Amino acid sequence: MKSAASFVVFVAVYVISWLMLEWPCYATHCQKNQNPKYRTFLAIFGVYLSLCAVALVFYNRLPFKARIVLEKEPTLVQKLRQHKIINYWLPRLSLLEWIHLFVAISLATASFSVFYDSFIKAFTSRKGSVAAEWRALNRASGHWCDIMIALNLLPISKHSFITHWLRLTTNASIRFHKVAGSLLGFGVLVHVVSYAGLAVQTNTDIGRDVFAIGVKNPRFGQYGNLFGFGGVLAFFLLRVAAIDVTRRRLYELFLICHWLFVPTFLVLAGLHSVSTIYWSLPPLSLYILDLCYRFYNRTQLYDAAVSLENGKLMRVTVDCKTRCEPGQIFHLTVPTLSQFSHPFTVAHIDTEKVSFLVKAEPGNTWTTALLSKCDQKIRVAMDGPFSADPFDLKEIDVLVCVVAGSGAAGAFAMLEEASKRQKRSYLHWTTREDMQQSSFLKQLPSINTSLYSSRSQKTGMDDKGKSEIENSLDLTKIFKHEGRVGTL
């Protein structure tokens, strides 16, 4: 129902964006003569989304071995990763994701080329060809940013028809969101540099051009460049907060910056150039609808129990009737601890209960506070489920899960489902504590389980731990001769 509603909203707002091309323009950069090109690329964007949907539906029907090939990282990319600098900057994408990224970049590049060619012809007569090139580069890079803003907003709506109907995993959506954000950053950089080059070439008075200083009775549209620089500042702060180190260690700061600077950036970018509205409105409508669903879910509280597995690993069991699948994710909120939600993978699925495996991370105030609630009843709100299975358990003969720490959560649910389907299943779990008495393992009596201690107190992972893990990985090679193997 939610997916169907989001689809109707998306199509309706997409049509509104098309009709908005005829509305009066309020922004600094208004080119009514460019409207046919806007329409063309909005139509191409719709075709692009449709083709991606058809391709994913077709992909889900491919043979198991063909999908395995498409889900692996290309060999060329693996070789490039041998260089540390390239490995740091190069995103970790599967072959299918690289193909999708190539199509998306091709769309943005085509838009950039068409608008650059159009603007260079229009501006050539203005103060020399060099200034015209800077101006055309500035405007065309802005249209590159428009498309990247739309691509950034599409995968973040967890309740939308895009994620549910196409069965996109959360990790795949996040990876594409990160890459699109980096490409948007590249476009913003080119946009700013080209403006600076144009200002130097034409001796532009920055105070007058940006702040309208010295302009009598300035119109609203004359503050467009000021809005643009404000949007750049908001985007810069957003990118700093989204760095992996910041996101992992200061997750709440990461969320606050997203809530503050994403709306700020979109509003200022829309006031700077009206074309941003055309592109961002359809995916933004999905996100607004998604926020409404999230707000409603935050008001629904359920009873939950927290129990200690061992060391710093906890089991959180929520009394809630919900439909979910192994590998899916819920966002949990404990109002007595914090108003922020945290994502966790389902570890056990029952008819009336859902369980999660949570680790109290050093320096993480939320998980540390949750640890103090062990053997107590708490109230939680759940938003989800999101994501989809990494693979269909019906298509495999053997399931091998090689996991570490709290990363075993998704493996438990998948092993439990595989056991119900009478599949051969193996669990190789590396932890810092002795987990022999784990309640999750007691629910998997028919599973072949191997537990390893990963680290010594002084030197990190010991030789025994290394050899045991290597042997567990070698098992996957043996199992491949026995049939179709799913590895996690």
JSON list of C-alpha atoms in Angstrom, two decimals, residues 110-317:
[
{"chain": "A", "resi": 110, "resn": "ALA", "atom": "CA", "xyz": [24.87, 14.45, -22.09]},
{"chain": "A", "resi": 111, "resn": "SER", "atom": "CA", "xyz": [22.98, 17.19, -20.23]},
{"chain": "A", "resi": 112, "resn": "PHE", "atom": "CA", "xyz": [26.24, 19.06, -19.57]},
{"chain": "A", "resi": 113, "resn": "SER", "atom": "CA", "xyz": [27.35, 18.82, -23.22]},
{"chain": "A", "resi": 114, "resn": "VAL", "atom": "CA", "xyz": [24.02, 19.96, -24.70]},
{"chain": "A", "resi": 115, "resn": "PHE", "atom": "CA", "xyz": [23.65, 22.93, -22.38]},
{"chain": "A", "resi": 116, "resn": "TYR", "atom": "CA", "xyz": [27.33, 23.89, -22.69]},
{"chain": "A", "resi": 117, "resn": "ASP", "atom": "CA", "xyz": [27.03, 23.93, -26.48]},
{"chain": "A", "resi": 118, "resn": "SER", "atom": "CA", "xyz": [23.84, 25.98, -26.27]},
{"chain": "A", "resi": 119, "resn": "PHE", "atom": "CA", "xyz": [25.28, 28.51, -23.82]},
{"chain": "A", "resi": 120, "resn": "ILE", "atom": "CA", "xyz": [28.61, 28.89, -25.63]},
{"chain": "A", "resi": 121, "resn": "LYS", "atom": "CA", "xyz": [26.72, 29.91, -28.75]},
{"chain": "A", "resi": 122, "resn": "ALA", "atom": "CA", "xyz": [24.56, 32.36, -26.80]},
{"chain": "A", "resi": 123, "resn": "PHE", "atom": "CA", "xyz": [27.43, 33.97, -24.84]},
{"chain": "A", "resi": 124, "resn": "THR", "atom": "CA", "xyz": [30.18, 34.14, -27.49]},
{"chain": "A", "resi": 125, "resn": "SER", "atom": "CA", "xyz": [29.30, 37.74, -28.37]},
{"chain": "A", "resi": 126, "resn": "ARG", "atom": "CA", "xyz": [29.71, 38.83, -24.73]},
{"chain": "A", "resi": 127, "resn": "LYS", "atom": "CA", "xyz": [33.18, 40.21, -23.85]},
{"chain": "A", "resi": 128, "resn": "GLY", "atom": "CA", "xyz": [35.24, 37.68, -25.75]},
{"chain": "A", "resi": 129, "resn": "SER", "atom": "CA", "xyz": [35.29, 33.95, -26.18]},
{"chain": "A", "resi": 130, "resn": "VAL", "atom": "CA", "xyz": [37.17, 33.17, -22.93]},
{"chain": "A", "resi": 131, "resn": "ALA", "atom": "CA", "xyz": [34.50, 34.81, -20.79]},
{"chain": "A", "resi": 132, "resn": "ALA", "atom": "CA", "xyz": [31.86, 32.98, -22.82]},
{"chain": "A", "resi": 133, "resn": "GLU", "atom": "CA", "xyz": [33.55, 29.65, -22.11]},
{"chain": "A", "resi": 134, "resn": "TRP", "atom": "CA", "xyz": [33.68, 30.35, -18.37]},
{"chain": "A", "resi": 135, "resn": "ARG", "atom": "CA", "xyz": [30.03, 31.42, -18.37]},
{"chain": "A", "resi": 136, "resn": "ALA", "atom": "CA", "xyz": [28.92, 28.38, -20.40]},
{"chain": "A", "resi": 137, "resn": "LEU", "atom": "CA", "xyz": [30.94, 26.08, -18.12]},
{"chain": "A", "resi": 138, "resn": "ASN", "atom": "CA", "xyz": [29.30, 27.67, -15.08]},
{"chain": "A", "resi": 139, "resn": "ARG", "atom": "CA", "xyz": [25.75, 27.23, -16.39]},
{"chain": "A", "resi": 140, "resn": "ALA", "atom": "CA", "xyz": [26.31, 23.72, -17.80]},
{"chain": "A", "resi": 141, "resn": "SER", "atom": "CA", "xyz": [27.93, 22.49, -14.56]},
{"chain": "A", "resi": 142, "resn": "GLY", "atom": "CA", "xyz": [24.82, 23.74, -12.77]},
{"chain": "A", "resi": 143, "resn": "HIS", "atom": "CA", "xyz": [22.70, 21.38, -14.88]},
{"chain": "A", "resi": 144, "resn": "TRP", "atom": "CA", "xyz": [25.09, 18.54, -14.03]},
{"chain": "A", "resi": 145, "resn": "CYS", "atom": "CA", "xyz": [24.42, 19.34, -10.36]},
{"chain": "A", "resi": 146, "resn": "ASP", "atom": "CA", "xyz": [20.65, 19.29, -10.96]},
{"chain": "A", "resi": 147, "resn": "ILE", "atom": "CA", "xyz": [20.74, 15.69, -12.18]},
{"chain": "A", "resi": 148, "resn": "MET", "atom": "CA", "xyz": [23.08, 14.61, -9.38]},
{"chain": "A", "resi": 149, "resn": "ILE", "atom": "CA", "xyz": [20.77, 16.17, -6.78]},
{"chain": "A", "resi": 150, "resn": "ALA", "atom": "CA", "xyz": [17.90, 14.08, -8.17]},
{"chain": "A", "resi": 151, "resn": "LEU", "atom": "CA", "xyz": [20.03, 10.92, -8.16]},
{"chain": "A", "resi": 152, "resn": "ASN", "atom": "CA", "xyz": [21.12, 11.65, -4.57]},
{"chain": "A", "resi": 153, "resn": "LEU", "atom": "CA", "xyz": [17.53, 11.94, -3.36]},
{"chain": "A", "resi": 154, "resn": "LEU", "atom": "CA", "xyz": [16.13, 8.85, -5.11]},
{"chain": "A", "resi": 155, "resn": "PRO", "atom": "CA", "xyz": [17.64, 6.01, -3.01]},
{"chain": "A", "resi": 156, "resn": "ILE", "atom": "CA", "xyz": [17.18, 7.59, 0.45]},
{"chain": "A", "resi": 157, "resn": "SER", "atom": "CA", "xyz": [13.40, 7.07, 0.63]},
{"chain": "A", "resi": 158, "resn": "LYS", "atom": "CA", "xyz": [13.24, 3.72, 2.41]},
{"chain": "A", "resi": 159, "resn": "HIS", "atom": "CA", "xyz": [9.44, 3.33, 2.14]},
{"chain": "A", "resi": 160, "resn": "SER", "atom": "CA", "xyz": [9.24, 4.24, -1.56]},
{"chain": "A", "resi": 161, "resn": "PHE", "atom": "CA", "xyz": [8.19, 1.99, -4.41]},
{"chain": "A", "resi": 162, "resn": "ILE", "atom": "CA", "xyz": [11.76, 2.16, -5.79]},
{"chain": "A", "resi": 163, "resn": "THR", "atom": "CA", "xyz": [13.29, 0.22, -2.89]},
{"chain": "A", "resi": 164, "resn": "HIS", "atom": "CA", "xyz": [10.34, -2.13, -2.29]},
{"chain": "A", "resi": 165, "resn": "TRP", "atom": "CA", "xyz": [9.28, -3.08, -5.82]},
{"chain": "A", "resi": 166, "resn": "LEU", "atom": "CA", "xyz": [12.85, -3.41, -7.10]},
{"chain": "A", "resi": 167, "resn": "ARG", "atom": "CA", "xyz": [14.03, -5.13, -3.90]},
{"chain": "A", "resi": 168, "resn": "LEU", "atom": "CA", "xyz": [17.06, -2.91, -3.47]},
{"chain": "A", "resi": 169, "resn": "THR", "atom": "CA", "xyz": [19.29, -3.67, -0.51]},
{"chain": "A", "resi": 170, "resn": "THR", "atom": "CA", "xyz": [20.07, -0.90, 1.95]},
{"chain": "A", "resi": 171, "resn": "ASN", "atom": "CA", "xyz": [23.79, -1.26, 1.30]},
{"chain": "A", "resi": 172, "resn": "ALA", "atom": "CA", "xyz": [23.30, -0.87, -2.46]},
{"chain": "A", "resi": 173, "resn": "SER", "atom": "CA", "xyz": [21.17, 2.25, -1.95]},
{"chain": "A", "resi": 174, "resn": "ILE", "atom": "CA", "xyz": [23.74, 3.76, 0.43]},
{"chain": "A", "resi": 175, "resn": "ARG", "atom": "CA", "xyz": [26.62, 3.01, -1.94]},
{"chain": "A", "resi": 176, "resn": "PHE", "atom": "CA", "xyz": [24.85, 4.71, -4.85]},
{"chain": "A", "resi": 177, "resn": "HIS", "atom": "CA", "xyz": [23.90, 7.64, -2.61]},
{"chain": "A", "resi": 178, "resn": "LYS", "atom": "CA", "xyz": [27.56, 8.10, -1.62]},
{"chain": "A", "resi": 179, "resn": "VAL", "atom": "CA", "xyz": [28.83, 7.96, -5.19]},
{"chain": "A", "resi": 180, "resn": "ALA", "atom": "CA", "xyz": [26.14, 10.36, -6.41]},
{"chain": "A", "resi": 181, "resn": "GLY", "atom": "CA", "xyz": [27.10, 12.68, -3.53]},
{"chain": "A", "resi": 182, "resn": "SER", "atom": "CA", "xyz": [30.74, 12.62, -4.64]},
{"chain": "A", "resi": 183, "resn": "LEU", "atom": "CA", "xyz": [29.73, 13.38, -8.23]},
{"chain": "A", "resi": 184, "resn": "LEU", "atom": "CA", "xyz": [27.55, 16.23, -6.97]},
{"chain": "A", "resi": 185, "resn": "GLY", "atom": "CA", "xyz": [30.57, 17.53, -5.05]},
{"chain": "A", "resi": 186, "resn": "PHE", "atom": "CA", "xyz": [32.59, 17.45, -8.27]},
{"chain": "A", "resi": 187, "resn": "GLY", "atom": "CA", "xyz": [29.88, 19.44, -10.05]},
{"chain": "A", "resi": 188, "resn": "VAL", "atom": "CA", "xyz": [29.67, 21.99, -7.22]},
{"chain": "A", "resi": 189, "resn": "LEU", "atom": "CA", "xyz": [33.46, 22.44, -7.34]},
{"chain": "A", "resi": 190, "resn": "VAL", "atom": "CA", "xyz": [33.40, 23.05, -11.11]},
{"chain": "A", "resi": 191, "resn": "HIS", "atom": "CA", "xyz": [30.47, 25.44, -10.67]},
{"chain": "A", "resi": 192, "resn": "VAL", "atom": "CA", "xyz": [32.33, 27.52, -8.07]},
{"chain": "A", "resi": 193, "resn": "VAL", "atom": "CA", "xyz": [35.66, 27.52, -9.93]},
{"chain": "A", "resi": 194, "resn": "SER", "atom": "CA", "xyz": [33.99, 28.53, -13.20]},
{"chain": "A", "resi": 195, "resn": "TYR", "atom": "CA", "xyz": [32.23, 31.41, -11.44]},
{"chain": "A", "resi": 196, "resn": "ALA", "atom": "CA", "xyz": [35.57, 32.55, -10.00]},
{"chain": "A", "resi": 197, "resn": "GLY", "atom": "CA", "xyz": [37.17, 32.30, -13.46]},
{"chain": "A", "resi": 198, "resn": "LEU", "atom": "CA", "xyz": [34.34, 34.32, -14.99]},
{"chain": "A", "resi": 199, "resn": "ALA", "atom": "CA", "xyz": [34.59, 36.95, -12.24]},
{"chain": "A", "resi": 200, "resn": "VAL", "atom": "CA", "xyz": [38.33, 37.36, -12.85]},
{"chain": "A", "resi": 201, "resn": "GLN", "atom": "CA", "xyz": [37.93, 37.45, -16.63]},
{"chain": "A", "resi": 202, "resn": "THR", "atom": "CA", "xyz": [35.17, 40.11, -16.56]},
{"chain": "A", "resi": 203, "resn": "ASN", "atom": "CA", "xyz": [36.42, 42.07, -13.49]},
{"chain": "A", "resi": 204, "resn": "THR", "atom": "CA", "xyz": [33.12, 41.41, -11.75]},
{"chain": "A", "resi": 205, "resn": "ASP", "atom": "CA", "xyz": [32.31, 43.42, -8.64]},
{"chain": "A", "resi": 206, "resn": "ILE", "atom": "CA", "xyz": [31.66, 40.56, -6.17]},
{"chain": "A", "resi": 207, "resn": "GLY", "atom": "CA", "xyz": [29.97, 42.82, -3.64]},
{"chain": "A", "resi": 208, "resn": "ARG", "atom": "CA", "xyz": [27.49, 44.01, -6.23]},
{"chain": "A", "resi": 209, "resn": "ASP", "atom": "CA", "xyz": [27.04, 40.66, -7.99]},
{"chain": "A", "resi": 210, "resn": "VAL", "atom": "CA", "xyz": [26.61, 38.55, -4.86]},
{"chain": "A", "resi": 211, "resn": "PHE", "atom": "CA", "xyz": [25.32, 40.88, -2.14]},
{"chain": "A", "resi": 212, "resn": "ALA", "atom": "CA", "xyz": [23.67, 43.50, -4.40]},
{"chain": "A", "resi": 213, "resn": "ILE", "atom": "CA", "xyz": [25.74, 46.21, -2.69]},
{"chain": "A", "resi": 214, "resn": "GLY", "atom": "CA", "xyz": [25.20, 49.55, -4.38]},
{"chain": "A", "resi": 215, "resn": "VAL", "atom": "CA", "xyz": [22.08, 48.37, -6.23]},
{"chain": "A", "resi": 216, "resn": "LYS", "atom": "CA", "xyz": [19.07, 50.63, -5.70]},
{"chain": "A", "resi": 217, "resn": "ASN", "atom": "CA", "xyz": [15.90, 48.77, -4.87]},
{"chain": "A", "resi": 218, "resn": "PRO", "atom": "CA", "xyz": [17.37, 45.30, -5.68]},
{"chain": "A", "resi": 219, "resn": "ARG", "atom": "CA", "xyz": [14.93, 42.69, -6.91]},
{"chain": "A", "resi": 220, "resn": "PHE", "atom": "CA", "xyz": [14.62, 39.30, -5.23]},
{"chain": "A", "resi": 221, "resn": "GLY", "atom": "CA", "xyz": [16.28, 37.61, -8.18]},
{"chain": "A", "resi": 222, "resn": "GLN", "atom": "CA", "xyz": [19.43, 39.73, -7.79]},
{"chain": "A", "resi": 223, "resn": "TYR", "atom": "CA", "xyz": [20.29, 37.80, -4.62]},
{"chain": "A", "resi": 224, "resn": "GLY", "atom": "CA", "xyz": [20.49, 34.55, -6.55]},
{"chain": "A", "resi": 225, "resn": "ASN", "atom": "CA", "xyz": [24.28, 34.29, -6.35]},
{"chain": "A", "resi": 226, "resn": "LEU", "atom": "CA", "xyz": [24.13, 34.90, -2.60]},
{"chain": "A", "resi": 227, "resn": "PHE", "atom": "CA", "xyz": [21.71, 31.98, -2.32]},
{"chain": "A", "resi": 228, "resn": "GLY", "atom": "CA", "xyz": [24.13, 29.95, -4.43]},
{"chain": "A", "resi": 229, "resn": "PHE", "atom": "CA", "xyz": [27.10, 30.59, -2.16]},
{"chain": "A", "resi": 230, "resn": "GLY", "atom": "CA", "xyz": [24.93, 29.80, 0.87]},
{"chain": "A", "resi": 231, "resn": "GLY", "atom": "CA", "xyz": [24.01, 26.49, -0.75]},
{"chain": "A", "resi": 232, "resn": "VAL", "atom": "CA", "xyz": [27.70, 25.72, -1.39]},
{"chain": "A", "resi": 233, "resn": "LEU", "atom": "CA", "xyz": [28.50, 26.37, 2.29]},
{"chain": "A", "resi": 234, "resn": "ALA", "atom": "CA", "xyz": [25.64, 24.10, 3.43]},
{"chain": "A", "resi": 235, "resn": "PHE", "atom": "CA", "xyz": [26.83, 21.37, 1.04]},
{"chain": "A", "resi": 236, "resn": "PHE", "atom": "CA", "xyz": [30.41, 21.66, 2.32]},
{"chain": "A", "resi": 237, "resn": "LEU", "atom": "CA", "xyz": [29.30, 21.24, 5.94]},
{"chain": "A", "resi": 238, "resn": "LEU", "atom": "CA", "xyz": [27.13, 18.31, 4.92]},
{"chain": "A", "resi": 239, "resn": "ARG", "atom": "CA", "xyz": [30.02, 16.57, 3.18]},
{"chain": "A", "resi": 240, "resn": "VAL", "atom": "CA", "xyz": [32.32, 17.05, 6.18]},
{"chain": "A", "resi": 241, "resn": "ALA", "atom": "CA", "xyz": [29.74, 15.44, 8.46]},
{"chain": "A", "resi": 242, "resn": "ALA", "atom": "CA", "xyz": [29.31, 12.54, 6.00]},
{"chain": "A", "resi": 243, "resn": "ILE", "atom": "CA", "xyz": [32.98, 11.49, 6.07]},
{"chain": "A", "resi": 244, "resn": "ASP", "atom": "CA", "xyz": [33.25, 7.86, 7.22]},
{"chain": "A", "resi": 245, "resn": "VAL", "atom": "CA", "xyz": [35.19, 8.75, 10.36]},
{"chain": "A", "resi": 246, "resn": "THR", "atom": "CA", "xyz": [32.61, 11.34, 11.43]},
{"chain": "A", "resi": 247, "resn": "ARG", "atom": "CA", "xyz": [29.63, 9.15, 10.52]},
{"chain": "A", "resi": 248, "resn": "ARG", "atom": "CA", "xyz": [30.87, 6.10, 12.43]},
{"chain": "A", "resi": 249, "resn": "ARG", "atom": "CA", "xyz": [32.12, 7.81, 15.58]},
{"chain": "A", "resi": 250, "resn": "LEU", "atom": "CA", "xyz": [29.60, 10.67, 15.75]},
{"chain": "A", "resi": 251, "resn": "TYR", "atom": "CA", "xyz": [26.49, 9.15, 14.19]},
{"chain": "A", "resi": 252, "resn": "GLU", "atom": "CA", "xyz": [24.10, 11.54, 15.94]},
{"chain": "A", "resi": 253, "resn": "LEU", "atom": "CA", "xyz": [26.09, 14.54, 14.64]},
{"chain": "A", "resi": 254, "resn": "PHE", "atom": "CA", "xyz": [25.89, 12.98, 11.18]},
{"chain": "A", "resi": 255, "resn": "LEU", "atom": "CA", "xyz": [22.07, 12.78, 11.47]},
{"chain": "A", "resi": 256, "resn": "ILE", "atom": "CA", "xyz": [21.71, 16.32, 12.81]},
{"chain": "A", "resi": 257, "resn": "CYS", "atom": "CA", "xyz": [23.82, 17.75, 9.97]},
{"chain": "A", "resi": 258, "resn": "HIS", "atom": "CA", "xyz": [21.72, 15.89, 7.42]},
{"chain": "A", "resi": 259, "resn": "TRP", "atom": "CA", "xyz": [18.49, 17.17, 8.92]},
{"chain": "A", "resi": 260, "resn": "LEU", "atom": "CA", "xyz": [19.81, 20.74, 9.03]},
{"chain": "A", "resi": 261, "resn": "PHE", "atom": "CA", "xyz": [21.87, 21.11, 5.87]},
{"chain": "A", "resi": 262, "resn": "VAL", "atom": "CA", "xyz": [20.01, 18.96, 3.32]},
{"chain": "A", "resi": 263, "resn": "PRO", "atom": "CA", "xyz": [16.84, 21.13, 3.44]},
{"chain": "A", "resi": 264, "resn": "THR", "atom": "CA", "xyz": [19.01, 24.26, 3.63]},
{"chain": "A", "resi": 265, "resn": "PHE", "atom": "CA", "xyz": [21.01, 23.22, 0.58]},
{"chain": "A", "resi": 266, "resn": "LEU", "atom": "CA", "xyz": [17.92, 22.30, -1.47]},
{"chain": "A", "resi": 267, "resn": "VAL", "atom": "CA", "xyz": [16.06, 25.54, -0.62]},
{"chain": "A", "resi": 268, "resn": "LEU", "atom": "CA", "xyz": [19.06, 27.76, -1.38]},
{"chain": "A", "resi": 269, "resn": "ALA", "atom": "CA", "xyz": [19.87, 25.84, -4.58]},
{"chain": "A", "resi": 270, "resn": "GLY", "atom": "CA", "xyz": [16.25, 26.23, -5.70]},
{"chain": "A", "resi": 271, "resn": "LEU", "atom": "CA", "xyz": [16.35, 29.97, -5.00]},
{"chain": "A", "resi": 272, "resn": "HIS", "atom": "CA", "xyz": [19.62, 30.18, -6.92]},
{"chain": "A", "resi": 273, "resn": "SER", "atom": "CA", "xyz": [18.39, 28.37, -10.05]},
{"chain": "A", "resi": 274, "resn": "VAL", "atom": "CA", "xyz": [14.84, 27.34, -10.87]},
{"chain": "A", "resi": 275, "resn": "SER", "atom": "CA", "xyz": [16.00, 24.27, -12.80]},
{"chain": "A", "resi": 276, "resn": "THR", "atom": "CA", "xyz": [16.98, 22.65, -9.48]},
{"chain": "A", "resi": 277, "resn": "ILE", "atom": "CA", "xyz": [13.30, 22.65, -8.55]},
{"chain": "A", "resi": 278, "resn": "TYR", "atom": "CA", "xyz": [12.36, 20.81, -11.74]},
{"chain": "A", "resi": 279, "resn": "TRP", "atom": "CA", "xyz": [14.78, 18.00, -10.99]},
{"chain": "A", "resi": 280, "resn": "SER", "atom": "CA", "xyz": [14.61, 17.70, -7.19]},
{"chain": "A", "resi": 281, "resn": "LEU", "atom": "CA", "xyz": [10.85, 17.95, -6.68]},
{"chain": "A", "resi": 282, "resn": "PRO", "atom": "CA", "xyz": [9.84, 14.40, -7.80]},
{"chain": "A", "resi": 283, "resn": "PRO", "atom": "CA", "xyz": [12.39, 12.49, -5.65]},
{"chain": "A", "resi": 284, "resn": "LEU", "atom": "CA", "xyz": [11.94, 15.04, -2.85]},
{"chain": "A", "resi": 285, "resn": "SER", "atom": "CA", "xyz": [8.22, 14.25, -2.76]},
{"chain": "A", "resi": 286, "resn": "LEU", "atom": "CA", "xyz": [9.10, 10.59, -2.10]},
{"chain": "A", "resi": 287, "resn": "TYR", "atom": "CA", "xyz": [11.36, 11.63, 0.75]},
{"chain": "A", "resi": 288, "resn": "ILE", "atom": "CA", "xyz": [8.70, 13.87, 2.33]},
{"chain": "A", "resi": 289, "resn": "LEU", "atom": "CA", "xyz": [6.18, 11.01, 2.15]},
{"chain": "A", "resi": 290, "resn": "ASP", "atom": "CA", "xyz": [8.83, 8.74, 3.64]},
{"chain": "A", "resi": 291, "resn": "LEU", "atom": "CA", "xyz": [9.30, 11.16, 6.56]},
{"chain": "A", "resi": 292, "resn": "CYS", "atom": "CA", "xyz": [5.54, 11.06, 7.22]},
{"chain": "A", "resi": 293, "resn": "TYR", "atom": "CA", "xyz": [5.65, 7.26, 7.47]},
{"chain": "A", "resi": 294, "resn": "ARG", "atom": "CA", "xyz": [8.69, 7.46, 9.77]},
{"chain": "A", "resi": 295, "resn": "PHE", "atom": "CA", "xyz": [7.01, 10.02, 12.02]},
{"chain": "A", "resi": 296, "resn": "TYR", "atom": "CA", "xyz": [3.94, 7.79, 12.35]},
{"chain": "A", "resi": 297, "resn": "ASN", "atom": "CA", "xyz": [6.09, 4.74, 13.17]},
{"chain": "A", "resi": 298, "resn": "ARG", "atom": "CA", "xyz": [7.91, 6.73, 15.85]},
{"chain": "A", "resi": 299, "resn": "THR", "atom": "CA", "xyz": [4.58, 7.14, 17.68]},
{"chain": "A", "resi": 300, "resn": "GLN", "atom": "CA", "xyz": [3.99, 3.37, 17.85]},
{"chain": "A", "resi": 301, "resn": "LEU", "atom": "CA", "xyz": [5.78, 1.97, 20.93]},
{"chain": "A", "resi": 302, "resn": "TYR", "atom": "CA", "xyz": [6.28, -1.73, 21.71]},
{"chain": "A", "resi": 303, "resn": "ASP", "atom": "CA", "xyz": [7.47, -3.67, 24.75]},
{"chain": "A", "resi": 304, "resn": "ALA", "atom": "CA", "xyz": [11.03, -4.99, 24.49]},
{"chain": "A", "resi": 305, "resn": "ALA", "atom": "CA", "xyz": [13.48, -6.94, 26.65]},
{"chain": "A", "resi": 306, "resn": "VAL", "atom": "CA", "xyz": [17.26, -6.54, 26.73]},
{"chain": "A", "resi": 307, "resn": "SER", "atom": "CA", "xyz": [19.43, -9.50, 27.74]},
{"chain": "A", "resi": 308, "resn": "LEU", "atom": "CA", "xyz": [23.20, -9.90, 27.81]},
{"chain": "A", "resi": 309, "resn": "GLU", "atom": "CA", "xyz": [24.64, -12.57, 25.49]},
{"chain": "A", "resi": 310, "resn": "ASN", "atom": "CA", "xyz": [28.24, -12.22, 26.64]},
{"chain": "A", "resi": 311, "resn": "GLY", "atom": "CA", "xyz": [30.74, -9.41, 27.04]},
{"chain": "A", "resi": 312, "resn": "LYS", "atom": "CA", "xyz": [29.24, -6.44, 25.21]},
{"chain": "A", "resi": 313, "resn": "LEU", "atom": "CA", "xyz": [26.83, -8.29, 22.92]},
{"chain": "A", "resi": 314, "resn": "MET", "atom": "CA", "xyz": [23.14, -7.88, 23.75]},
{"chain": "A", "resi": 315, "resn": "ARG", "atom": "CA", "xyz": [19.91, -9.42, 22.53]},
{"chain": "A", "resi": 316, "resn": "VAL", "atom": "CA", "xyz": [16.99, -7.02, 22.10]},
{"chain": "A", "resi": 317, "resn": "THR", "atom": "CA", "xyz": [13.64, -8.80, 21.68]}
]
